Coordinates of C-alpha atoms and ligand atoms in Angstrom, one line a residue:
Chain X
M1 CA 13.2 206.1 103.3
V2 CA 16.8 205.0 102.4
G3 CA 17.8 206.0 98.9
I4 CA 17.9 202.8 96.8
R5 CA 21.2 203.5 95.0
M6 CA 24.4 204.5 96.5
E7 CA 25.2 207.8 94.9
K8 CA 27.9 209.4 97.0
P9 CA 31.0 210.7 95.2
W10 CA 33.9 208.2 94.7
L11 CA 37.0 208.6 96.8
D12 CA 40.5 207.3 96.1
L13 CA 41.1 204.2 98.1
S14 CA 44.2 204.7 100.2
A15 CA 45.3 203.8 103.7
E16 CA 44.9 207.4 104.8
A17 CA 41.4 207.7 103.4
I18 CA 40.4 204.4 105.1
D19 CA 41.9 205.4 108.5
A20 CA 40.0 208.6 108.4
L21 CA 36.7 206.6 108.5
P22 CA 34.9 205.7 111.7
A23 CA 35.3 202.1 112.7
Q24 CA 31.6 201.4 112.1
L25 CA 29.5 198.7 110.4
G26 CA 28.2 199.4 106.9
V27 CA 28.4 198.7 103.2
Y28 CA 30.8 199.9 100.5
Q29 CA 31.3 199.8 96.8
I30 CA 34.7 199.5 95.0
A31 CA 35.1 200.9 91.5
D32 CA 37.7 200.7 88.8
G33 CA 39.5 203.6 87.1
Q34 CA 36.3 204.3 85.0
D35 CA 34.2 204.5 88.2
E36 CA 32.4 201.2 87.2
V37 CA 31.4 199.3 90.3
V38 CA 33.6 196.1 90.6
K39 CA 32.5 195.0 94.0
I40 CA 29.8 195.5 96.6
G41 CA 30.8 194.5 100.1
Y42 CA 29.9 195.0 103.7
A43 CA 31.6 195.3 107.0
G44 CA 29.7 193.2 109.5
G45 CA 29.9 192.4 113.2
L46 CA 32.9 190.2 112.8
E47 CA 35.2 192.9 111.4
Q48 CA 37.6 194.1 114.1
F49 CA 37.5 197.8 113.1
G50 CA 34.3 197.7 111.0
I51 CA 34.5 199.3 107.6
R52 CA 38.1 200.2 108.0
T53 CA 39.2 196.5 108.3
A54 CA 37.0 195.5 105.3
L55 CA 38.4 198.4 103.1
H56 CA 42.0 197.6 104.1
R57 CA 41.4 194.2 102.7
E58 CA 40.0 195.7 99.5
L59 CA 43.1 198.0 99.2
E60 CA 45.4 194.9 99.4
A61 CA 43.3 193.2 96.7
G62 CA 44.0 196.1 94.4
G63 CA 40.8 198.3 94.7
T64 CA 41.3 201.9 93.6
R65 CA 38.1 203.9 94.3
F66 CA 35.5 203.5 97.0
R67 CA 32.4 204.9 98.7
T68 CA 30.7 203.8 101.9
E69 CA 27.4 204.0 103.8
L70 CA 27.4 203.4 107.5
T71 CA 24.5 201.2 108.6
H72 CA 23.5 198.6 111.2
G73 CA 21.3 197.0 108.7
Y74 CA 24.4 196.1 106.6
L75 CA 23.2 192.7 105.4
T76 CA 19.9 193.9 104.1
R77 CA 21.5 197.0 102.5
W78 CA 24.2 194.9 100.9
E79 CA 21.7 192.5 99.4
E80 CA 19.6 195.5 98.2
L81 CA 22.7 197.0 96.5
L82 CA 23.4 193.7 94.8
M83 CA 19.8 193.5 93.6
V84 CA 19.9 197.1 92.4
H85 CA 23.1 196.4 90.5
L86 CA 21.6 193.3 88.9
H87 CA 18.5 195.3 88.0
D88 CA 20.6 198.1 86.4
H89 CA 23.3 196.0 84.7
G90 CA 21.8 192.6 84.2
E91 CA 24.7 191.0 86.1
L92 CA 26.6 191.2 89.4
P93 CA 29.9 193.1 89.7
A94 CA 32.9 190.9 88.9
G95 CA 33.9 190.9 92.5
N96 CA 30.6 189.4 93.5
S97 CA 30.4 186.8 90.8
T98 CA 30.8 183.9 93.2
H99 CA 27.8 185.0 95.3
N100 CA 25.9 181.8 96.0
Q101 CA 22.8 182.8 97.8
K102 CA 19.6 183.5 96.0
L103 CA 19.0 187.1 95.3
G104 CA 15.6 188.7 94.9
R105 CA 14.2 190.6 91.9
L106 CA 13.5 194.3 92.1
R107 CA 11.6 196.4 89.5
I108 CA 12.6 199.8 90.7
D109 CA 11.6 202.3 88.1
G110 CA 10.4 200.7 84.9
A111 CA 11.9 197.7 83.2
G112 CA 15.6 196.7 83.9
P113 CA 17.7 194.6 81.5
E114 CA 17.4 190.8 81.6
Q115 CA 19.2 189.3 84.5
K116 CA 22.1 187.2 83.2
N117 CA 23.8 186.0 86.3
E118 CA 22.5 182.5 86.9
A119 CA 24.4 182.0 90.1
S120 CA 22.7 185.0 91.6
T121 CA 19.2 183.9 90.8
K122 CA 19.5 180.3 91.9
G123 CA 20.5 179.4 95.4
A124 CA 20.2 177.4 98.5
N125 CA 18.2 179.4 101.0
Chain V
M1 CA -3.5 171.7 133.3
D2 CA -0.9 169.0 133.2
L3 CA 2.4 170.6 132.2
S4 CA 4.5 167.4 132.3
L5 CA 5.9 166.0 129.2
S6 CA 5.3 162.4 127.9
D7 CA 8.4 160.2 127.5
E8 CA 8.2 160.7 123.8
Q9 CA 7.9 164.5 124.1
Q10 CA 10.9 164.5 126.5
M11 CA 12.9 162.5 124.0
I12 CA 12.0 164.8 121.1
V13 CA 12.8 167.9 123.2
E14 CA 16.2 166.5 124.2
T15 CA 17.0 165.6 120.6
V16 CA 16.2 169.1 119.3
R17 CA 18.1 170.7 122.2
R18 CA 21.2 168.6 121.3
F19 CA 20.8 169.4 117.6
V20 CA 20.8 173.2 118.4
A21 CA 23.7 173.0 120.9
E22 CA 25.9 170.7 118.8
E23 CA 25.1 171.6 115.2
I24 CA 23.6 175.1 115.0
V25 CA 25.4 177.1 117.8
P26 CA 28.9 176.1 116.7
L27 CA 28.3 177.1 113.1
E28 CA 26.8 180.3 114.2
A29 CA 30.0 181.3 116.0
S30 CA 31.7 181.9 112.7
L31 CA 28.8 183.6 111.0
D32 CA 28.1 187.3 110.9
P33 CA 26.0 188.1 114.0
D34 CA 23.1 189.2 111.8
A35 CA 23.4 186.3 109.3
G36 CA 20.2 184.7 108.1
A37 CA 21.5 181.7 106.3
L38 CA 24.0 178.9 106.6
A39 CA 26.6 178.1 104.0
P40 CA 24.9 175.9 101.4
D41 CA 27.0 172.8 102.3
D42 CA 26.2 173.1 106.0
F43 CA 22.5 173.6 105.2
E44 CA 22.4 170.4 103.0
R45 CA 24.2 168.4 105.7
L46 CA 21.8 169.5 108.4
V47 CA 18.7 168.9 106.3
K48 CA 19.9 165.4 105.8
M49 CA 20.2 165.0 109.5
T50 CA 16.7 166.3 110.3
K51 CA 15.3 164.0 107.6
E52 CA 17.1 161.1 109.2
M53 CA 15.6 162.2 112.6
G54 CA 12.2 162.1 110.9
F55 CA 11.5 165.8 111.7
Y56 CA 11.8 167.3 108.3
G57 CA 8.7 169.3 107.3
L58 CA 7.5 169.7 110.8
D59 CA 4.3 171.6 110.0
I60 CA 3.3 169.4 107.0
P61 CA 0.1 167.6 107.9
E62 CA 0.5 163.8 108.1
E63 CA -1.7 163.1 105.1
F64 CA 0.8 165.2 103.0
G65 CA 3.8 163.3 104.3
G66 CA 4.7 165.3 107.4
P67 CA 5.7 163.7 110.7
G68 CA 2.2 164.2 112.1
L69 CA 3.1 166.0 115.3
D70 CA 0.5 167.2 117.7
T71 CA 0.4 171.0 118.4
T72 CA 1.8 170.6 121.9
T73 CA 4.9 168.6 120.7
R74 CA 5.3 171.1 117.9
A75 CA 5.2 174.0 120.4
L76 CA 7.8 172.2 122.6
M77 CA 10.1 171.8 119.6
A78 CA 9.6 175.5 118.6
I79 CA 10.7 176.5 122.1
E80 CA 14.0 174.6 121.6
M81 CA 14.5 175.5 118.0
S82 CA 14.7 179.3 118.6
Q83 CA 17.4 179.1 121.3
H84 CA 20.2 180.4 119.1
R85 CA 21.1 183.8 117.7
A86 CA 19.1 183.6 114.5
G87 CA 16.4 181.5 116.1
L88 CA 13.5 183.9 116.2
Y89 CA 13.1 184.4 112.4
N90 CA 15.3 181.5 111.2
P91 CA 14.8 178.7 113.7
C92 CA 17.7 176.3 113.0
Y93 CA 18.1 178.2 109.7
G94 CA 15.2 176.4 108.1
T95 CA 16.9 173.0 108.3
F96 CA 13.6 171.4 109.6
G97 CA 11.9 172.4 106.3
G98 CA 8.8 174.5 105.8
A99 CA 5.2 173.6 105.2
G100 CA 4.2 176.5 102.9
L101 CA 1.3 178.9 103.5
A102 CA -1.5 177.4 105.5
Q103 CA -4.1 178.4 103.0
L104 CA -2.5 176.2 100.3
Y105 CA -3.9 173.1 102.0
E106 CA -7.4 174.4 101.0
A107 CA -6.4 174.8 97.4
T108 CA -7.9 172.8 94.5
E109 CA -5.9 169.7 93.4
E110 CA -4.6 171.5 90.4
Q111 CA -3.4 174.4 92.5
K112 CA -1.8 172.0 95.0
E113 CA 0.1 170.4 92.1
K114 CA 1.3 173.8 91.0
Y115 CA 2.1 175.4 94.3
L116 CA 1.8 173.2 97.4
Y117 CA 3.6 170.1 96.4
P118 CA 6.6 171.9 94.9
T119 CA 6.8 174.0 98.1
L120 CA 6.8 170.8 100.2
R121 CA 9.6 169.5 98.0
G122 CA 11.6 172.7 98.6
E123 CA 11.4 173.7 94.9
K124 CA 9.1 176.7 95.2
K125 CA 8.6 179.5 97.8
G126 CA 5.5 181.6 98.4
C127 CA 4.9 184.9 100.1
F128 CA 1.8 186.2 101.8
A129 CA 0.6 189.6 100.5
L130 CA -2.1 191.0 102.7
T131 CA -0.9 194.2 104.4
E132 CA -1.3 197.4 102.4
P133 CA -0.1 201.0 102.9
S134 CA -3.6 201.7 104.1
G135 CA -3.2 199.2 107.0
G136 CA -2.7 195.6 108.2
S137 CA -4.4 195.4 111.5
D138 CA -7.8 195.5 109.9
P139 CA -7.1 194.2 106.4
A140 CA -10.8 193.4 105.7
R141 CA -11.5 197.2 105.7
A142 CA -8.1 198.5 104.7
I143 CA -7.6 196.5 101.4
Q144 CA -7.6 198.8 98.5
T145 CA -6.0 196.5 95.9
R146 CA -8.8 196.2 93.4
G147 CA -9.7 193.3 91.1
H148 CA -11.8 193.9 88.0
E149 CA -13.3 191.0 86.1
D150 CA -12.4 190.8 82.4
G151 CA -13.8 187.8 80.6
D152 CA -12.2 184.7 82.2
Q153 CA -9.5 186.9 83.9
W154 CA -9.2 189.3 86.8
I155 CA -7.1 192.4 86.5
L156 CA -5.5 193.5 89.8
N157 CA -4.2 197.0 90.6
G158 CA -2.8 198.2 93.9
S159 CA 0.1 197.8 96.3
K160 CA 1.2 195.8 99.3
L161 CA 3.6 196.8 102.0
Y162 CA 5.9 194.9 104.4
I163 CA 5.7 191.7 102.4
S164 CA 8.4 189.3 103.5
G165 CA 10.3 187.5 100.8
A166 CA 8.3 188.8 97.8
D167 CA 11.4 189.4 95.8
K168 CA 12.5 185.8 96.1
A169 CA 9.2 184.1 96.0
D170 CA 7.9 182.1 93.1
F171 CA 4.3 182.8 93.9
A172 CA 2.3 185.1 96.1
L173 CA -1.0 184.8 97.9
V174 CA -2.6 188.1 97.1
F175 CA -5.7 189.5 98.7
A176 CA -7.7 191.9 96.6
R177 CA -11.1 193.6 96.8
T178 CA -13.4 192.1 94.2
S179 CA -16.8 193.5 95.1
D180 CA -18.3 196.7 96.4
D181 CA -18.6 195.2 99.9
P182 CA -16.3 197.4 102.0
G183 CA -15.6 194.6 104.5
R184 CA -14.4 191.0 104.7
N185 CA -17.1 189.7 102.3
G186 CA -15.6 191.6 99.4
V187 CA -12.1 190.2 99.4
T188 CA -10.7 187.3 97.3
A189 CA -7.4 185.4 97.6
F190 CA -5.5 184.9 94.4
L191 CA -2.5 182.6 93.9
V192 CA -0.2 184.6 91.6
D193 CA 3.1 183.6 90.0
T194 CA 5.6 186.4 90.7
D195 CA 6.8 186.5 87.1
T196 CA 3.3 187.5 86.0
P197 CA 3.6 190.8 84.1
G198 CA 2.5 193.6 86.4
F199 CA 3.8 191.9 89.6
N200 CA 6.5 194.4 90.6
V201 CA 8.7 194.4 93.8
R202 CA 9.4 198.1 94.1
R203 CA 11.7 198.3 97.1
V204 CA 13.3 196.7 100.1
V205 CA 11.7 197.9 103.4
H206 CA 14.4 198.3 106.0
T207 CA 13.3 197.3 109.5
L208 CA 14.8 196.3 112.9
R209 CA 15.0 192.8 111.5
S210 CA 18.4 192.2 109.8
T211 CA 17.4 189.1 107.9
H212 CA 14.3 188.3 105.9
Y213 CA 13.7 191.9 105.0
A214 CA 10.3 193.1 104.0
T215 CA 9.3 194.5 100.6
E216 CA 6.8 196.8 98.9
I217 CA 5.1 195.4 95.9
S218 CA 2.8 196.9 93.3
F219 CA 0.3 195.3 90.9
D220 CA 0.0 197.2 87.7
E221 CA -2.7 195.9 85.4
M222 CA -1.7 192.4 86.5
R223 CA -3.9 189.7 84.8
V224 CA -4.7 186.5 86.6
S225 CA -7.0 183.8 85.4
K226 CA -10.1 182.8 87.4
D227 CA -8.7 179.4 88.3
Q228 CA -6.0 181.3 90.3
I229 CA -8.7 182.2 92.9
L230 CA -8.0 180.3 96.1
G231 CA -11.2 179.2 97.7
E232 CA -14.3 181.1 96.8
L233 CA -14.8 184.5 95.2
N234 CA -15.2 187.2 97.9
R235 CA -14.5 184.7 100.7
G236 CA -10.7 185.2 100.9
F237 CA -10.7 185.5 104.6
A238 CA -12.7 182.3 105.2
I239 CA -9.7 180.2 104.2
A240 CA -7.7 178.2 106.7
N241 CA -8.7 180.1 109.8
D242 CA -8.2 177.1 112.1
R243 CA -4.7 176.5 110.6
L244 CA -3.8 180.2 111.0
S245 CA -4.8 180.2 114.7
R246 CA -2.8 177.1 115.2
Q247 CA 0.3 178.7 113.7
R248 CA 0.2 181.4 116.4
I249 CA 1.2 178.8 118.9
P250 CA 4.6 177.8 117.6
Y251 CA 5.1 181.6 116.7
A252 CA 4.6 182.3 120.5
A253 CA 6.8 179.4 121.4
G254 CA 9.6 180.7 119.3
C255 CA 9.5 184.0 121.3
L256 CA 9.7 182.0 124.5
G257 CA 12.8 180.0 123.4
A258 CA 14.8 183.2 123.0
A259 CA 13.6 184.3 126.4
I260 CA 14.6 181.1 128.1
K261 CA 18.1 181.3 126.6
A262 CA 18.4 185.0 127.6
Q263 CA 17.5 184.0 131.2
E264 CA 20.1 181.2 131.2
M265 CA 22.7 183.7 130.1
A266 CA 21.6 186.3 132.7
I267 CA 21.8 183.8 135.5
E268 CA 25.2 182.7 134.5
W269 CA 26.5 186.2 134.2
A270 CA 24.9 187.4 137.5
K271 CA 26.6 184.6 139.3
S272 CA 30.1 185.3 137.8
R273 CA 30.2 189.1 137.5
E274 CA 31.2 191.0 140.5
T275 CA 30.5 194.6 141.5
F276 CA 30.8 196.4 144.8
G277 CA 32.6 193.5 146.3
G278 CA 30.2 190.7 145.4
A279 CA 28.5 188.8 142.6
L280 CA 25.6 190.6 140.8
A281 CA 23.5 187.6 141.9
E282 CA 23.8 188.8 145.5
K283 CA 22.1 192.1 144.7
Q284 CA 18.5 192.2 145.4
A285 CA 17.8 194.4 142.4
V286 CA 19.4 191.8 140.1
Q287 CA 17.6 188.9 141.9
W288 CA 14.3 190.6 141.3
M289 CA 15.1 191.0 137.6
I290 CA 15.9 187.3 137.4
V291 CA 12.7 186.5 139.3
D292 CA 10.6 188.7 137.1
N293 CA 12.1 186.9 134.1
E294 CA 11.1 183.6 135.6
I295 CA 7.5 184.8 136.1
D296 CA 7.3 186.1 132.5
I297 CA 8.8 182.8 131.2
R298 CA 6.4 180.6 133.2
H299 CA 3.4 182.7 132.3
A300 CA 4.2 182.5 128.6
R301 CA 4.9 178.8 128.8
Y302 CA 1.6 178.2 130.5
C303 CA -0.4 180.2 127.9
I304 CA 1.4 178.4 125.0
L305 CA 0.8 174.9 126.4
E306 CA -2.8 175.7 127.3
A307 CA -3.5 176.8 123.8
A308 CA -1.7 173.8 122.3
Q309 CA -3.4 171.3 124.6
R310 CA -6.9 172.7 123.8
A311 CA -6.1 172.6 120.1
D312 CA -5.0 168.9 120.5
K313 CA -8.2 168.0 122.3
G314 CA -10.3 169.6 119.5
E315 CA -11.6 172.3 121.8
R316 CA -11.9 176.0 120.9
F317 CA -8.5 177.6 121.2
R318 CA -8.8 181.0 119.3
T319 CA -8.7 183.1 122.5
E320 CA -5.9 180.9 124.0
A321 CA -3.8 181.1 120.8
A322 CA -4.2 184.9 120.7
M323 CA -3.3 185.1 124.4
A324 CA -0.3 182.9 123.9
K325 CA 0.9 185.1 121.0
L326 CA 0.4 188.3 123.0
V327 CA 1.8 187.1 126.3
A328 CA 4.8 185.3 124.8
S329 CA 5.9 188.2 122.5
E330 CA 5.5 190.8 125.2
A331 CA 7.0 188.8 128.1
S332 CA 9.9 187.6 126.0
G333 CA 10.7 191.2 125.1
R334 CA 10.8 192.1 128.8
V335 CA 13.0 189.1 129.6
V336 CA 15.6 189.9 127.0
D337 CA 15.6 193.6 128.0
R338 CA 16.3 192.6 131.6
A339 CA 19.0 190.2 130.5
M340 CA 20.7 193.0 128.6
Q341 CA 20.5 195.2 131.7
I342 CA 22.2 192.5 133.8
H343 CA 24.9 192.2 131.2
G344 CA 25.6 195.9 131.2
G345 CA 27.7 197.1 128.3
L346 CA 28.3 193.6 127.0
G347 CA 24.5 193.2 126.7
M348 CA 24.5 196.0 124.1
T349 CA 27.1 194.5 121.8
K350 CA 27.0 192.1 118.9
D351 CA 29.2 189.8 120.9
L352 CA 26.1 188.3 122.4
P353 CA 22.8 187.4 120.7
L354 CA 20.8 189.6 123.1
E355 CA 20.7 192.7 121.0
R356 CA 19.5 190.8 118.0
W357 CA 16.7 189.1 120.0
Y358 CA 15.8 192.5 121.4
R359 CA 15.3 194.0 118.0
E360 CA 13.5 191.0 116.5
L361 CA 11.2 190.5 119.5
R362 CA 10.1 194.1 119.1
I363 CA 8.7 193.2 115.7
R364 CA 6.9 190.2 117.2
R365 CA 4.6 192.5 119.1
V366 CA 3.3 193.8 115.7
G367 CA 3.9 191.0 113.2
E368 CA 1.1 188.4 112.8
G369 CA -1.3 190.9 114.3
P370 CA -0.3 193.5 116.9
S371 CA -1.0 193.0 120.6
E372 CA -4.0 195.2 120.4
V373 CA -5.5 193.1 117.7
Q374 CA -4.9 189.9 119.8
R375 CA -6.8 191.7 122.6
L376 CA -9.6 192.4 120.2
I377 CA -9.9 188.8 119.2
M378 CA -10.0 187.8 122.9
A379 CA -12.5 190.5 123.8
R380 CA -14.9 189.4 121.1
E381 CA -15.0 185.9 122.5
I382 CA -15.1 187.0 126.1
L383 CA -17.8 189.6 125.7
G384 CA -19.7 187.8 123.0
G385 CA -20.8 188.6 119.4
S386 CA -22.7 191.9 120.0
F387 CA -19.5 193.7 121.0
K388 CA -17.6 193.3 117.7
Ligands
LIG1 C1 9.2 192.9 109.5 C2 7.8 192.8 109.1 C3 7.4 191.7 108.2 C4 6.0 191.6 107.8 N1 5.7 190.7 106.9 C5 4.4 190.6 106.4 C6 4.1 189.7 105.3 O1 4.9 188.9 104.9 N2 2.8 189.8 104.8 C7 1.9 190.7 105.2 O2 0.8 190.7 104.7 N3 2.2 191.6 106.2 C8 3.4 191.6 106.8 N4 3.8 192.5 107.8 C9 2.8 193.5 108.2 C10 2.2 193.3 109.6 O3 1.3 192.2 109.6 C11 1.5 194.6 109.9 O4 2.5 195.6 110.1 C12 0.6 194.5 111.1 O5 -0.5 193.6 110.8 C13 0.0 195.9 111.5 O6 -0.5 196.6 110.4 P1 0.0 198.1 110.1 O7 1.5 198.1 110.2 O8 -0.6 198.6 108.9 O9 -0.5 198.9 111.4 P2 -2.0 199.6 111.5 O10 -3.0 198.6 111.1 O11 -1.9 200.9 110.9 O12 -2.0 199.7 113.1 C14 -1.1 200.5 113.8 C15 -1.1 200.2 115.3 O13 -2.4 200.6 115.7 C16 -2.8 199.8 116.8 N5 -4.1 199.3 116.6 C17 -4.6 198.7 115.5 N6 -5.9 198.3 115.6 C18 -6.2 198.6 116.9 C19 -7.4 198.5 117.7 N7 -8.5 197.9 117.2 N8 -7.4 198.9 119.0 C20 -6.3 199.5 119.5 N9 -5.2 199.7 118.8 C21 -5.1 199.2 117.5 C22 -1.7 198.7 117.0 O14 -0.8 199.1 118.0 C23 -1.0 198.8 115.6 O15 0.3 198.4 115.8 C24 5.1 192.6 108.2 C25 5.5 193.6 109.1 C26 6.8 193.7 109.5 C27 7.2 194.8 110.5

């Protein structure tokens, strides 16, 4: 069974760190200086060099810390991580605030806080 | 059996084929290869088109406002609608609308007001919660979710596994054991709002399918009122059997659509790709793969149309629907596998839809009843009642 939360240690986001990664598909989290998740993203089949391309974009956007998980099921895992974040924090990370597809509700281990993010619980699919 | 199409069917098939080629495939080119949804604007625009075409809500019976298509025409449309990358589990990305769970049409008027009509208007979504960790092939015996009567309520406890869309659903059709009968006569179907306390989606279940993931749910002292029973107490399996058998036909047809497209791609590639001084299409080994594909496709098409035609004539079609589901899911898997082989390395990549169909068709041999269970259904009818 895949662990529900991403719990790997954070790494500093730098061009060198990114280029050391395999050019695979997967999901990632970006954190701020306090290791608070500010964005959950994925590197899908359209990225030229998989997770490297996606993380270089995050570096340019000012991301400072990151962690990754390589997976072919990147879309499901990405959605799962968004749901888990919503469950744990009651809202999506700032970098995902424009997410416009309906997200599911998980009750992982006892009650989570009220979900505040309206955009994330309404949607078009 | 007459396999020719009426003029009307031919026109419908061509209309859907054009819609897929001109509206869906171009949008798909810029989506992630595993994507399961269109951008909201595109979705709305295409829904408007299918409404104008008079095809929205394809599976809604005519008396509920649907287009009133016969099963054969519906199957022919399903063959066309799945001929794109996401087509197996998201034919045309849902732009032809949904009909909701088949069982809802057997609900009381009050239940229809609460669940069916909002579903048909696109305001609510339901999920189907039958399979449990203890098994899904033989749910009548495997169901361990237990209902206990408490005044005018039932209290449900238990869990369900592989339930598609439970995390996003507004309501669930939940099957629970409500008597000491260990078989099908002890199971009741309940319509449950997913915000009911005790309805808990515990996790996402990761499968080969990249979109529409499955979930695991638990019911923890979940209270439902007696008027949430769908149909009769302890008769949960007696609901909508005819509609459920009928649904196997477009399910099979969806498998076939992907196979037809894979075969088209294989033929085109075999004609243009050269090895050892000549086109792949000149090699007998490749020709045989193409021929075997054609045999599989025609066999599946025959079984699907036979089942559909019998259903339209009001004849028994349970065996034929099971055969169509089994043949189409297995044959289409083989066709896509051969098409990948003919494409070599390219066939393994996400540059083509083949690898996605390959993964998703594998699920089709288990989902909606594994091949072995389809054989069991057929064996019962062929051998007669005493060999159950
Ligand atoms: C992606 C996905 C989505 C799903 N979505 C839903 C959903 O929304 N709702 C829902 O209720 N269920 C859902 N399912 C569950 C699905 O219907 C079951 O997986 C299926 O019915 C088989 O049940 P099981 O997995 O418990 O296998 P089991 O019942 O344990 O059977 C295992 C295998 O044994 C073999 N077998 C079983 N019976 C016989 C027999 N009599 N003779 C010979 N061989 C036999 C078959 O090969 C079968 O595959 C989903 C499954 C998947 C993979």
